XYZ file of C-alpha atoms in Angstrom:
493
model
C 134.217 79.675 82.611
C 133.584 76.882 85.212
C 131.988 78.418 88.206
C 132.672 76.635 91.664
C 130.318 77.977 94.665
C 131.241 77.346 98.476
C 129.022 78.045 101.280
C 126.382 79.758 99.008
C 124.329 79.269 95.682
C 124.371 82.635 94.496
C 124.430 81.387 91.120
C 122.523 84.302 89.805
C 124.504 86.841 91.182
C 127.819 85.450 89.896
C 126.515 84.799 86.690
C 125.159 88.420 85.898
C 129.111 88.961 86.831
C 130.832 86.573 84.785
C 128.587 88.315 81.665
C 129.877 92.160 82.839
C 132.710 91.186 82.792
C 133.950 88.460 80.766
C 131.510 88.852 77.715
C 131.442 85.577 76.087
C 132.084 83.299 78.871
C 129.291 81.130 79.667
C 128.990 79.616 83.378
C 129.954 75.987 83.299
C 128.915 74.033 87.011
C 131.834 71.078 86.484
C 134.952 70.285 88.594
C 138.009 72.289 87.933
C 140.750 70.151 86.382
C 144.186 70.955 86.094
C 144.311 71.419 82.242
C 141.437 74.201 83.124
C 142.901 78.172 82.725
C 139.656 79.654 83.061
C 137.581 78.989 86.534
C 136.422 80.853 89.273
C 135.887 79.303 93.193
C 133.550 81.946 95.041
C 133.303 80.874 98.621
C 131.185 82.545 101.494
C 131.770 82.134 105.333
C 128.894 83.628 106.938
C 128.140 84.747 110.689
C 125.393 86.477 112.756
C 126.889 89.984 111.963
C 128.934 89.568 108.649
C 130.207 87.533 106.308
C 133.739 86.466 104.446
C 134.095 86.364 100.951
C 136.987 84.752 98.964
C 137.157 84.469 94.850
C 139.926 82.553 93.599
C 139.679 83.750 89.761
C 141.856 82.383 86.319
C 141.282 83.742 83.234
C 143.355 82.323 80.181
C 145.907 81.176 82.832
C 146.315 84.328 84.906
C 145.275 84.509 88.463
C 144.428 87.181 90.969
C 142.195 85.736 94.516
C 140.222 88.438 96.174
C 139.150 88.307 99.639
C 136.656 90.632 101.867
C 134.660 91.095 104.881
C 131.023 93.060 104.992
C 128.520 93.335 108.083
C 124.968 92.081 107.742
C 122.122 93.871 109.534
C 118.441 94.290 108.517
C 115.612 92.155 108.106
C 116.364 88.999 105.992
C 115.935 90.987 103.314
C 118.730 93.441 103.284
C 120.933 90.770 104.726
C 119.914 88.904 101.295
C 120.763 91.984 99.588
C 124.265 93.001 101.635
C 125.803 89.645 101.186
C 124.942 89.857 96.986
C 126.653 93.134 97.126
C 129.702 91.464 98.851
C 130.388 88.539 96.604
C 129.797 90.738 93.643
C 131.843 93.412 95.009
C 134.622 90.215 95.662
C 134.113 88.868 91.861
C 135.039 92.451 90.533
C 137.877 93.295 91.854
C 139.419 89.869 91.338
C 138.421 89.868 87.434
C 139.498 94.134 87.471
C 142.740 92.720 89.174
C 142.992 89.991 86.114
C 141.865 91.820 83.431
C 142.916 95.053 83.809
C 139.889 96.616 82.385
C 137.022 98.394 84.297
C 133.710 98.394 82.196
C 131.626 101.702 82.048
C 129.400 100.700 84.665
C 131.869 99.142 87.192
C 130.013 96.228 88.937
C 127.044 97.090 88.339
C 125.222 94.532 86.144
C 121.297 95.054 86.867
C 118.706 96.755 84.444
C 118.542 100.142 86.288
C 122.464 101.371 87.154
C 120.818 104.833 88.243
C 118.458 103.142 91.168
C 121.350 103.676 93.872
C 121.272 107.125 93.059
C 117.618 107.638 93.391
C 117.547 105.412 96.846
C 120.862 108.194 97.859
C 119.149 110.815 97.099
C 115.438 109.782 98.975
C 117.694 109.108 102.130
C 118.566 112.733 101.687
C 122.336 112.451 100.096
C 123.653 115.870 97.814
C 123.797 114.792 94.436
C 127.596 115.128 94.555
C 127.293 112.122 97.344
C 125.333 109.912 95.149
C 127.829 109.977 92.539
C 130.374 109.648 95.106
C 128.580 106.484 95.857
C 128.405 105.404 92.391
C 132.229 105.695 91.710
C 133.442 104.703 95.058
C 131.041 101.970 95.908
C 130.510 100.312 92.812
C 133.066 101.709 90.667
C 130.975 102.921 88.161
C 133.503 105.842 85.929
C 132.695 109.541 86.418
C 130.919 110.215 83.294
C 128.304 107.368 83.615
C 128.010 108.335 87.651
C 127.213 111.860 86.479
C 124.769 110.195 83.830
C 123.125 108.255 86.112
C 122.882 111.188 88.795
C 120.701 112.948 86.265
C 118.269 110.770 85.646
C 117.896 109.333 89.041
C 117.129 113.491 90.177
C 114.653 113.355 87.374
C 113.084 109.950 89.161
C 113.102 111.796 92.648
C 111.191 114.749 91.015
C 108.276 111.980 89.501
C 108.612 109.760 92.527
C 106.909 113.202 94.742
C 104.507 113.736 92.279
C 102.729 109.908 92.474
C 100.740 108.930 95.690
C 100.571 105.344 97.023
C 97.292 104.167 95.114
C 98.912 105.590 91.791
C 99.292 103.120 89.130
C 100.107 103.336 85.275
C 98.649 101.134 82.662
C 100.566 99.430 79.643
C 98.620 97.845 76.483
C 101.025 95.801 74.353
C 99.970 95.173 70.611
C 102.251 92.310 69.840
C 102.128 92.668 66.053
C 104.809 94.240 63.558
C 104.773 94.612 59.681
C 107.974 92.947 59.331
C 110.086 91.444 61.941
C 113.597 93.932 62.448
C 116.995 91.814 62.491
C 117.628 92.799 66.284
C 114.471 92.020 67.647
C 113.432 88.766 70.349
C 110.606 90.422 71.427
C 107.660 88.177 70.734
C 105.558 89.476 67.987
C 103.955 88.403 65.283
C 104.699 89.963 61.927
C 101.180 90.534 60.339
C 101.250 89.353 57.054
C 101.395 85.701 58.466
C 99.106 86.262 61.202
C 96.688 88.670 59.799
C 93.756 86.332 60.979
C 95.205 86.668 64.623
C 94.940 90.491 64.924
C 91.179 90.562 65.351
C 90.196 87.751 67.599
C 93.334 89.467 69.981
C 91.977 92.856 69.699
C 88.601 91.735 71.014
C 90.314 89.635 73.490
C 92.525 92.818 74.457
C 89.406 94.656 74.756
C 87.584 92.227 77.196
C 90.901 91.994 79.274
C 91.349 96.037 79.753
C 86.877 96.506 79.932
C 87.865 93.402 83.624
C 90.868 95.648 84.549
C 89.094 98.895 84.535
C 86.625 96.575 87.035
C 89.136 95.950 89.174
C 90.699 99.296 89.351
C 87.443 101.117 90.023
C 87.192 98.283 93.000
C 90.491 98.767 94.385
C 90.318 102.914 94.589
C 93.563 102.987 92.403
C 94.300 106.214 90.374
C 95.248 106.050 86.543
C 98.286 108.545 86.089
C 99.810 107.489 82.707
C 98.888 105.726 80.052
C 101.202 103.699 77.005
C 100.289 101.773 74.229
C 103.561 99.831 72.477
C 104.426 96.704 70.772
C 105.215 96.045 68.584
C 104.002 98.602 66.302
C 100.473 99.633 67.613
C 99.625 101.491 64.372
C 100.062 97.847 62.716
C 96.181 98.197 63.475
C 93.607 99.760 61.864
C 92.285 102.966 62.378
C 88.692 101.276 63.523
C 91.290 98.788 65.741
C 93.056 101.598 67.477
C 90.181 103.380 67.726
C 88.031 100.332 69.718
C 91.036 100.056 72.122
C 91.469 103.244 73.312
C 87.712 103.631 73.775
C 87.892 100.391 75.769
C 90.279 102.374 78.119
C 88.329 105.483 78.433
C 85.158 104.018 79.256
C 86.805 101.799 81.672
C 89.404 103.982 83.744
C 88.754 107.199 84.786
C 91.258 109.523 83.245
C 90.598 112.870 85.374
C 94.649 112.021 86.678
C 95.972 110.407 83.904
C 98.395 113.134 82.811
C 100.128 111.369 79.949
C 98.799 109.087 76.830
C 101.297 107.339 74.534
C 100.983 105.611 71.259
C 103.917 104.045 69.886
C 103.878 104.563 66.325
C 107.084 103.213 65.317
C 107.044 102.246 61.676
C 106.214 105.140 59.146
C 105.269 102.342 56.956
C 102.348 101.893 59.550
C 101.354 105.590 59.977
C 98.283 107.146 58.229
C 95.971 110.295 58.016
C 93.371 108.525 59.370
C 94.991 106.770 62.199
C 96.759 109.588 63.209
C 93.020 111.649 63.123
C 91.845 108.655 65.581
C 94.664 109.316 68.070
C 94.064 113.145 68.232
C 90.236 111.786 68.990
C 91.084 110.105 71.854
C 93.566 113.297 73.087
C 96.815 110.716 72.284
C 99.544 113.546 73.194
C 102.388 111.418 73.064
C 103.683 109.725 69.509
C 106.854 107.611 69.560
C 108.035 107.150 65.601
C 110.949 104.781 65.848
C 113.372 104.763 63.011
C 116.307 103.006 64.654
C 118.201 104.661 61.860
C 118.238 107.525 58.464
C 120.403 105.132 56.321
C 118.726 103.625 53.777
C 121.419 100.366 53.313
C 121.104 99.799 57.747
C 117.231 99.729 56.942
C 117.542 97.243 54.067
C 120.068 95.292 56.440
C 117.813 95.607 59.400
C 115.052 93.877 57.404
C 112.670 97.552 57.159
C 110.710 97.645 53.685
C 110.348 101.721 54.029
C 113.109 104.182 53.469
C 114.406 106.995 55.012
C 112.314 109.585 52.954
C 109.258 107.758 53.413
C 110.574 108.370 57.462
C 110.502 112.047 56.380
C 107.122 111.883 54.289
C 105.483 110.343 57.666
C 107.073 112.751 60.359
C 105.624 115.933 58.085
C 102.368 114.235 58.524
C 102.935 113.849 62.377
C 103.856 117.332 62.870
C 100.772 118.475 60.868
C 98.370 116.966 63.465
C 100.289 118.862 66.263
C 100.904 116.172 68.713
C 102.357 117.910 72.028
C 104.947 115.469 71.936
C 106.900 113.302 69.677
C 109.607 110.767 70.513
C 111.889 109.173 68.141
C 114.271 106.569 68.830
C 117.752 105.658 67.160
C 119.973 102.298 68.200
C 123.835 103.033 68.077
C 125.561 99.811 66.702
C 122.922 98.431 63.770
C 124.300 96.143 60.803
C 125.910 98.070 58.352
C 126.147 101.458 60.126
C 129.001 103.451 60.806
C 129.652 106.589 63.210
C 129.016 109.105 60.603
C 126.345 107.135 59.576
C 124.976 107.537 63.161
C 125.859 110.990 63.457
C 123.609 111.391 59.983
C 120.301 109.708 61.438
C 121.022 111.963 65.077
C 121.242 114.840 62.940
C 118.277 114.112 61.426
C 115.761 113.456 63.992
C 116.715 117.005 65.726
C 115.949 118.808 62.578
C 112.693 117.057 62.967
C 112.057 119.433 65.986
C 111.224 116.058 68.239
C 111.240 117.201 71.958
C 112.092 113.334 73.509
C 115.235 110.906 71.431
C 116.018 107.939 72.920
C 119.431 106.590 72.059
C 120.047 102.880 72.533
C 122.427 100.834 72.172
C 122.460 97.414 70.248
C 121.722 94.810 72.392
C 122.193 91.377 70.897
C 119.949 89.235 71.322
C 119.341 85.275 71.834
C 116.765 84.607 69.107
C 117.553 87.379 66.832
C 118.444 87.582 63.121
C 121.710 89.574 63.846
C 122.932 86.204 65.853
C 121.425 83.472 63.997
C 121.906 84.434 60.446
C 125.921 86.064 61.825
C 124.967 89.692 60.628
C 128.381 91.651 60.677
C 127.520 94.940 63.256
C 130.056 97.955 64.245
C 132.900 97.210 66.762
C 132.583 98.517 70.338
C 134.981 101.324 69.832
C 132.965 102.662 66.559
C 129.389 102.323 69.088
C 131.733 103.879 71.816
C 132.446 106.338 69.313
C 128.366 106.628 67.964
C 127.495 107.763 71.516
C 130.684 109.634 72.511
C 128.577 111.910 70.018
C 125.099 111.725 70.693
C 125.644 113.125 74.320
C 127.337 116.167 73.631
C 125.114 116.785 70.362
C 122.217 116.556 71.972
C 122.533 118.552 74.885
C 123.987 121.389 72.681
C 120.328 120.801 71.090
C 118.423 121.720 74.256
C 117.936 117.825 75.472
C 119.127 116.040 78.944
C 119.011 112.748 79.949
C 115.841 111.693 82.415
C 115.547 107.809 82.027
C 118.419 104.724 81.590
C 118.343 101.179 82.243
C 120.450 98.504 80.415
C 119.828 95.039 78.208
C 122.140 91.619 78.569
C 124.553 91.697 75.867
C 124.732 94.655 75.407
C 127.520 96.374 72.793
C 130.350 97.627 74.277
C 128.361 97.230 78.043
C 126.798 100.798 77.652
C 123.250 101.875 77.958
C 119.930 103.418 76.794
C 119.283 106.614 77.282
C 115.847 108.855 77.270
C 116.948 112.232 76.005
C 113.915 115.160 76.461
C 113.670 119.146 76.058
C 112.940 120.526 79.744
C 109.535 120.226 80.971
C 108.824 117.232 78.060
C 109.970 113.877 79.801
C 107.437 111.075 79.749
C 106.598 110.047 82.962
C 105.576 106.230 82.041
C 109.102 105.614 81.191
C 110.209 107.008 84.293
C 107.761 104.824 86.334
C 108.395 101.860 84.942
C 112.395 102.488 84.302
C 113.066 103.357 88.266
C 109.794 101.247 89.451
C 108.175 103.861 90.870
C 104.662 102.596 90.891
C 102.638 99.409 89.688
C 101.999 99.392 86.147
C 99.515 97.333 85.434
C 99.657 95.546 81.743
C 97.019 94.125 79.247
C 97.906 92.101 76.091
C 100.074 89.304 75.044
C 103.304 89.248 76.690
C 102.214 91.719 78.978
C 104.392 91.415 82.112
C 102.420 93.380 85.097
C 104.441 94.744 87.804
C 103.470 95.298 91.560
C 105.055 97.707 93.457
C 104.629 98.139 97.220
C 105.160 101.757 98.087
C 107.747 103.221 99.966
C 109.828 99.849 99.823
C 112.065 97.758 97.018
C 109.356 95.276 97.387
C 108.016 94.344 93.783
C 105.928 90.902 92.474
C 105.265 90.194 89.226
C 102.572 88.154 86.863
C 102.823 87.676 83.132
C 100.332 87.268 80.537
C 100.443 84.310 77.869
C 103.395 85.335 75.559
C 101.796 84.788 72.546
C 98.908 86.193 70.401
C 96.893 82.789 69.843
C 97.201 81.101 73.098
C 96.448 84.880 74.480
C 92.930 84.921 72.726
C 92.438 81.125 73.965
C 92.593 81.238 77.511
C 91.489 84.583 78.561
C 91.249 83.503 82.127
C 95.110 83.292 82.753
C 94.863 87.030 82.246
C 91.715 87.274 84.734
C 94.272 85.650 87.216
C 96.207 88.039 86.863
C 94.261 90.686 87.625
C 93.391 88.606 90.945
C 96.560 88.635 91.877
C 97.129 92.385 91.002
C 93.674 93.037 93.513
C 95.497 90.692 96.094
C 98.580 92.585 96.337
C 96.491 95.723 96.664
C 94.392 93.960 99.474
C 97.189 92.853 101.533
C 98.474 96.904 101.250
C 95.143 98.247 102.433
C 96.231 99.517 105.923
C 99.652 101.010 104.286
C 97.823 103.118 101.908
């Protein structure tokens, strides 16, 4: 779609838009001819106490222009933030008007649909407000408002329980034993980088031995801990077990109330790893078998089956973890809704307290795009999750964490699904942004969050596992700049 902008360069806003939306449509910057059926002109007047937006919209020929007014009051800030809302507010209805269709979320398009419900319900809205908001506001449809009124009251409820020098700390191991169809992420697959995995666990270890430095320095408080990937069990028992004894001897742990390992191949999981994790009082396991289908794991590029899935989860439940997680993903290659409803099935009987449901999100980079994989149609996801809800809360679970991907199937959502009183808190923190979560590893993306405000800075690590374990003092910098931001807060906190 060629994208014309007046008065304003909002290009980011627009764009995130065009891809609710109209999926498919790329943003073109070029004049509008007229042989050209598919454009959009989004022009902003602005003054000292509002501004005017207009969208002049064709889609495949067929027009609809949308014009509004909104107020702008605040700090620069919220101004910043009030005129987004306006134009995308503006875009909406003129592509709703063209279209016809209203996508799950309504306008929303950011990672974290539930956050207006949280910020409602700190200002001291009812619940039934906040979802009042959600429909009205941003015309989000009553079952995803409900949805996301759930699990932004479960982020109120963790947001009171974290004080304003409470951090949480993430340790990525950026290695796999195969790389899956539907995954960009950037990891290695081990068996051609096997001579990277030890030079980056020592490097890991120096990098978390400098944070815990910091930390002590800074008076900040430890209150959850996650390891993921990856597949963190893609190390060895002696590897897992020198980087989790790099954390304890360098954070204190007296208020960490939460340690996770991701464990999430089977083909990956051991006796003797899993004896190393109880050691260091691990009490959170996430086994990730996207699926239960033996031809979606073939297709999905997994060398273990579904029974060796079952072989490893009896081991799990041996060592008596106090919680387990498994996730599934609704729309995989090959897979069908009773396929899906199989693998759900499934991972109940397994007596799991936490199941995370995603959705398929398709990915730039992936196998599933580049090599044209065939994957379910958005009715038969629509269809996979129109299942899962219902199926699991009849089992005992509710929802306590969402956020969404780009290109996502059918625009729905993933979805943290726990027994009462088991949520993980880490994904709540870092889902709704709660606090600072500061990250070690390759790829590592550490997040700075001021409290009390929607203020939030960021610093990344080197993305990959080599040039990670060259140039260790990119990550020092980092860790500079997360001591900085806690500097400049001193008289806050």
């Amino acid at each position: 779609m060629k994208l014309v902008l007046q008065g304003n360069d909002e290009r980011y806003i627009v764009e995130q838009s065009l891809l609710n939306l109209f999926p498919g449509q790329l943003p073109v910057y070029e004049p509008i001819t007229p042989e050209d059926d598919t454009w959009a002109v989004v022009s902003v007047q602005e003054e000292p106490s509002q501004c005017h937006v207009t969208v002049e919209l064709s889609f495949e020929g067929k027009s609809a222009p949308h014009s509004l007014s909104a107020p702008l009051t605040g700090t620069d800030f919220e101004r910043e933030g009030q005129r987004r809302h306006a134009i995308a507010r503006c875009f909406f209805l003129a592509a709703r008007a063209v279209t016809g269709v209203t996508p799950p979320w309504g306008m929303l398009t950011g990672v974290r649909p539930d956050k207006p419900v949280t910020w409602a319900l700190e200002e001291g809205k009812t619940p039934d407000e906040a979802r009042e908001l959600l429909e009205q506001e941003y015309f989000v449809t009553p079952e995803r408002a409900a949805l996301a009124v759930e699990t932004g009251t479960a982020a109120v409820k963790a947001a009171a329980g974290l004080g304003k020098r409470d951090i949480a700390v993430y340790v990525g191991i950026p290695f796999c034993p195969t790389r899956c169809a539907y995954c960009s992420f950037v990891s290695q697959s081990v068996e051609k980088s096997f001579s990277l995995v030890e030079p980056y666990v020592d490097a890991l270890i120096a990098e978390i031995r400098a944070g815990g430095e910091m930390v002590r320095r800074q008076g900040l408080r430890v209150r959850a801990f996650y390891m993921g990937g990856g597949t963190p069990t893609t190390l060895t028992a002696d590897q897992m077990d020198r980087v989790l004894t790099a954390f304890e001897e360098s954070f204190d742990r007296s208020a960490c109330d939460e340690i996770t390992v991701e464990a999430g191949r089977p083909d990956t999981i051991t006796a003797e790893k899993l004896s190393v994790l109880k050691s260091h009082r691990v009490d959170r396991l996430s086994v990730n078998p996207q699926t239960m289908e033996d031809h979606v794991l073939r297709a999905i590029g997994r060398r273990h089956t579904a029974e060796e899935l079952r072989e490893s989860m009896a081991l799990v439940n041996s060592f008596g973890f106090a919680h387990v997680n498994m996730d599934l993903i609704a729309g995989l290659p090959e897979d069908t809704p009773e396929g899906f409803r199989r693998s759900l099935d499934a991972c109940i009987a397994f007596g799991t307290d936490n199941i995370t449901v995603h959705t398929l999100s398709l990915k730039k980079g992936s196998r599933i795009l580049l090599e044209g994989l065939k994957v379910p149609s958005p009715e038969d996801v629509a269809a996979m999750l129109d299942y899962a809800g219902p199926t699991l809360r009849a089992a005992g679970f509710a929802p306590y964490y969402l956020y969404r991907q780009k290109y996502m199937s059918g625009s729905f959502e993933n979805i943290g699904w726990s027994r009462s009183g088991a949520e993980c808190l880490y994904n709540i923190y870092i889902m709704s942004e709660l606090c600072s979560i500061l990250s070690f590893g390759a790829g590592g993306s550490t997040k700075m969050v001021e409290p009390g405000t929607n203020h939030i800075q960021r610093a990344f690590n080197l993305k990959y596992p080599k040039e990670y374990t060259e140039r260790p003092e990119k990550c020092l910098d980092n860790q500079a700049a997360f001591a900085a931001f806690y500097e400049s807060l001193k008289g806050a906190l």
